[in-house]
């Protein structure tokens, strides 16, 4: 089991101090209360996933900020499940045994949350699932289960809009001038909500925008750059310059496609239009360089912040009222389209 400890310890926590906390409007009756030491356990399906690791970096930064702001020590422990659901189940057990107040779970297998839910309920430890969405019925199984993520269909629609706009405005996009956008799709893991929905909506949106499309092929590359490079190299071998558009379910796979084009020594003027999703640092860089026509920003900052605020309130027994939970359980952040002209806004401000 890989355990990446990101422990934030304040002087207060280290000493286990009692503090006078001014409650109820700071009147004369100061109430003496023990300062709470919050412990948040986080387990990710794969620590090498670019998007997830950047989200966790942000989570750690926000935890640190919140600790400074609140004066309450926030200890975050991050575990890597390394793509094994049984490893992840054991990690959650360890976190509960270690006294975590809240557990944040990026499920390995989004159809297998039962063991985790049962352990959490038995020990009364709330769970925030994130990024890999379990089915609604599972989230309904206990009232202290939450989900933080994004609206998957929105990202597909935006990716399709970017592709359609390029086809309509850039005469070179239709390489063979047949008026049809010949495309391939690089898909994330089979069964992942974002992979299924992004593929479906990106293509249907291009068509809705009045652009005729022809699917040449698709390949599952599991969100992974190296796998996408391999799959793209194979498709380049098969279809060559017939490929006019690469719809990648995420930026890492779009970058894998670019790696394949570079490895095949194809000059950029002859590249297909490539669109991704995420706006990871490397993805934004490729949009800036015009290697990718655009990406769709998957708001890792917003998701990390929402997770941290929710975890904090749950751990301190605070109010969830300010958190805008849909159905009392979901926080979904919106996506945003990013073209070369918008990219600085994301690289500088986020
Ligand atoms: C992201 C991918 C990531 C996946 C992991 C998706 O929402 O767009 O980049 O690999 O989540 O679950």
Coordinates of C-alpha atoms in Angstrom, one line a residue, residues 40-267:
X40 CA -9.4 13.7 6.4
X41 CA -8.5 10.5 4.6
X42 CA -8.3 10.5 0.8
X43 CA -7.9 7.6 -1.5
X44 CA -7.4 8.0 -5.2
X45 CA -7.9 5.3 -7.9
X46 CA -4.4 6.0 -9.4
X47 CA -2.0 8.7 -8.2
X48 CA -0.4 8.9 -11.6
X49 CA -3.7 10.1 -13.3
X50 CA -2.8 13.7 -14.3
X51 CA -6.2 15.2 -13.6
X52 CA -6.7 13.5 -10.3
X53 CA -3.2 14.3 -9.0
X54 CA -3.6 18.0 -9.9
X55 CA -7.0 18.0 -8.1
X56 CA -5.4 16.5 -5.0
X57 CA -2.5 19.0 -5.1
X58 CA -5.2 21.7 -5.0
X59 CA -7.0 19.9 -2.2
X60 CA -3.9 20.0 -0.1
X61 CA -3.3 23.7 -0.7
X62 CA -6.9 24.5 0.3
X63 CA -6.6 22.4 3.4
X64 CA -3.5 24.3 4.3
X65 CA -5.3 27.6 3.7
X66 CA -8.3 26.5 5.7
X67 CA -6.1 25.5 8.6
X68 CA -4.5 28.9 8.7
X69 CA -7.9 30.6 8.4
X70 CA -9.7 28.5 11.0
X71 CA -6.9 27.8 13.5
X72 CA -8.1 24.1 13.5
X73 CA -5.4 21.6 12.6
X74 CA -6.3 19.8 9.4
X75 CA -4.5 16.6 8.8
X76 CA -4.9 15.1 5.3
X77 CA -3.7 11.6 4.4
X78 CA -3.7 10.6 0.8
X79 CA -3.5 7.0 -0.3
X80 CA -3.0 5.5 -3.8
X81 CA -5.3 2.6 -4.5
X82 CA -3.2 1.8 -7.6
X83 CA -6.2 0.6 -9.5
X84 CA -7.3 -2.1 -7.0
X85 CA -10.7 -1.9 -5.4
X86 CA -9.7 -4.3 -2.6
X87 CA -6.6 -2.2 -1.8
X88 CA -8.9 0.8 -1.7
X89 CA -11.3 -1.0 0.7
X90 CA -8.4 -1.8 3.0
X91 CA -7.2 1.8 2.9
X92 CA -10.7 3.1 3.9
X93 CA -10.7 0.6 6.8
X94 CA -7.3 1.9 7.9
X95 CA -8.5 5.5 7.7
X96 CA -11.5 4.7 9.8
X97 CA -9.3 2.8 12.4
X98 CA -6.9 5.8 12.4
X99 CA -9.8 8.0 13.4
X100 CA -10.5 9.9 10.2
X101 CA -13.5 12.2 10.6
X102 CA -14.3 12.1 6.9
X103 CA -13.2 9.9 4.1
X104 CA -12.9 11.1 0.5
X105 CA -13.0 8.3 -2.1
X106 CA -12.1 8.4 -5.8
X107 CA -13.5 4.9 -6.4
X108 CA -11.5 2.4 -8.4
X109 CA -14.6 0.7 -9.6
X110 CA -17.6 2.9 -9.4
X111 CA -19.9 0.0 -9.4
X112 CA -18.3 -1.5 -6.2
X113 CA -18.8 1.0 -3.4
X114 CA -20.7 -1.4 -1.1
X115 CA -17.8 -2.4 1.2
X116 CA -16.8 1.2 1.8
X117 CA -20.4 2.4 2.4
X118 CA -21.0 -0.4 4.9
X119 CA -17.8 0.3 6.8
X120 CA -18.5 4.0 6.9
X121 CA -22.1 3.6 8.0
X122 CA -21.1 1.1 10.8
X123 CA -18.5 3.6 12.1
X124 CA -20.5 6.7 11.4
X125 CA -17.8 8.3 9.2
X126 CA -19.2 10.4 6.3
X127 CA -17.9 9.7 2.8
X128 CA -17.4 12.1 0.0
X129 CA -17.0 10.3 -3.3
X130 CA -15.4 12.3 -6.1
X131 CA -14.6 12.3 -9.8
X132 CA -15.8 8.7 -10.3
X133 CA -19.5 8.7 -9.9
X134 CA -21.3 5.9 -8.3
X135 CA -24.9 5.2 -9.3
X136 CA -27.6 7.2 -7.5
X137 CA -29.1 4.2 -5.7
X138 CA -25.8 3.6 -4.0
X139 CA -25.5 7.2 -2.9
X140 CA -29.0 6.9 -1.4
X141 CA -28.0 4.1 0.8
X142 CA -27.0 6.3 3.7
X143 CA -27.6 10.0 4.5
X144 CA -23.9 10.8 5.1
X145 CA -22.8 9.9 1.5
X146 CA -21.9 12.7 -0.9
X147 CA -20.6 13.2 -4.4
X148 CA -18.4 16.0 -5.8
X149 CA -17.8 16.1 -9.5
X150 CA -19.0 17.8 -12.7
X151 CA -21.8 17.5 -15.2
X152 CA -20.3 15.0 -17.6
X153 CA -22.7 15.7 -20.5
X154 CA -21.7 19.4 -20.5
X155 CA -18.1 18.5 -21.3
X156 CA -19.1 16.4 -24.3
X157 CA -21.3 19.2 -25.6
X158 CA -18.6 21.7 -25.3
X159 CA -16.0 19.5 -26.9
X160 CA -18.4 19.0 -29.8
X161 CA -19.0 22.7 -30.1
X162 CA -15.3 23.4 -30.3
X163 CA -14.9 20.8 -33.1
X164 CA -17.9 22.1 -35.0
X165 CA -16.7 25.6 -34.8
X166 CA -13.2 24.7 -36.1
X167 CA -14.8 22.8 -39.0
X168 CA -16.9 25.7 -40.0
X169 CA -14.2 28.4 -39.7
X170 CA -11.0 26.6 -40.8
X171 CA -11.1 25.4 -44.4
X172 CA -8.1 23.2 -43.7
X173 CA -10.0 21.1 -41.2
X174 CA -11.8 19.3 -44.0
X175 CA -8.7 17.9 -45.5
X176 CA -10.3 15.9 -48.4
X177 CA -12.9 18.6 -49.0
X178 CA -15.8 16.2 -49.0
X179 CA -17.8 18.3 -46.5
X180 CA -17.7 15.6 -43.9
X181 CA -15.6 15.5 -40.7
X182 CA -13.9 12.1 -40.5
X183 CA -13.1 11.4 -36.9
X184 CA -11.7 9.0 -34.4
X185 CA -12.4 8.9 -30.7
X186 CA -9.9 8.1 -27.9
X187 CA -12.0 6.9 -25.0
X188 CA -11.4 6.7 -21.3
X189 CA -12.0 3.6 -19.3
X190 CA -14.9 1.5 -20.3
X191 CA -17.7 2.0 -17.8
X192 CA -16.5 5.4 -16.5
X193 CA -19.4 7.9 -16.5
X194 CA -17.3 10.6 -18.2
X195 CA -16.1 8.3 -21.0
X196 CA -19.5 7.1 -22.0
X197 CA -21.2 10.5 -21.8
X198 CA -18.4 12.6 -23.4
X199 CA -18.2 10.3 -26.5
X200 CA -21.9 10.4 -27.0
X201 CA -22.4 14.1 -26.5
X202 CA -19.4 15.3 -28.4
X203 CA -20.4 13.5 -31.6
X204 CA -24.1 14.3 -31.3
X205 CA -23.3 18.0 -30.7
X206 CA -21.2 18.2 -33.9
X207 CA -24.1 16.8 -35.8
X208 CA -26.6 19.1 -34.1
X209 CA -24.4 22.0 -35.2
X210 CA -25.0 21.0 -38.8
X211 CA -21.7 19.3 -39.5
X212 CA -21.8 15.9 -41.2
X213 CA -19.5 13.3 -39.5
X214 CA -18.1 10.0 -40.4
X215 CA -16.6 7.7 -37.6
X216 CA -13.5 6.0 -38.8
X217 CA -12.8 4.2 -35.6
X218 CA -12.4 4.5 -31.8
X219 CA -10.0 3.1 -29.2
X220 CA -10.1 2.8 -25.5
X221 CA -6.9 4.3 -24.0
X222 CA -8.0 4.4 -20.3
X223 CA -7.3 8.2 -19.9
X224 CA -3.7 7.4 -20.4
X225 CA -1.2 9.3 -22.6
X226 CA 1.1 6.3 -23.5
X227 CA -1.8 4.1 -24.3
X228 CA -3.3 6.8 -26.5
X229 CA -0.1 7.2 -28.4
X230 CA 0.0 3.5 -29.1
X231 CA -3.7 3.5 -30.3
X232 CA -3.2 6.6 -32.4
X233 CA -0.1 5.1 -34.0
X234 CA -2.1 2.1 -35.0
X235 CA -5.0 4.2 -36.4
X236 CA -2.5 6.4 -38.3
X237 CA -1.1 3.3 -39.8
X238 CA -4.6 2.3 -40.9
X239 CA -6.2 5.6 -41.9
X240 CA -3.3 8.0 -42.4
X241 CA -4.4 11.5 -43.4
X242 CA -8.1 10.4 -43.7
X243 CA -8.3 11.3 -39.9
X244 CA -9.5 14.9 -39.8
X245 CA -10.5 15.0 -36.2
X246 CA -9.4 13.4 -32.9
X247 CA -12.0 13.6 -30.2
X248 CA -10.2 12.7 -27.0
X249 CA -12.1 12.0 -23.8
X250 CA -9.4 13.9 -21.9
X251 CA -6.3 16.0 -22.4
X252 CA -3.8 13.2 -21.6
X253 CA -5.1 11.1 -24.5
X254 CA -5.2 14.1 -26.8
X255 CA -1.5 14.6 -25.9
X256 CA -0.9 10.9 -26.6
X257 CA -2.3 11.4 -30.1
X258 CA 0.1 14.4 -30.6
X259 CA 3.0 12.2 -29.4
X260 CA 2.0 9.7 -32.1
X261 CA 1.9 12.4 -34.8
X262 CA 5.3 13.6 -33.8
X263 CA 6.7 10.1 -33.7
X264 CA 5.4 9.5 -37.2
X265 CA 7.2 12.8 -38.2
X266 CA 4.0 14.3 -39.6
X267 CA 4.3 18.0 -39.9

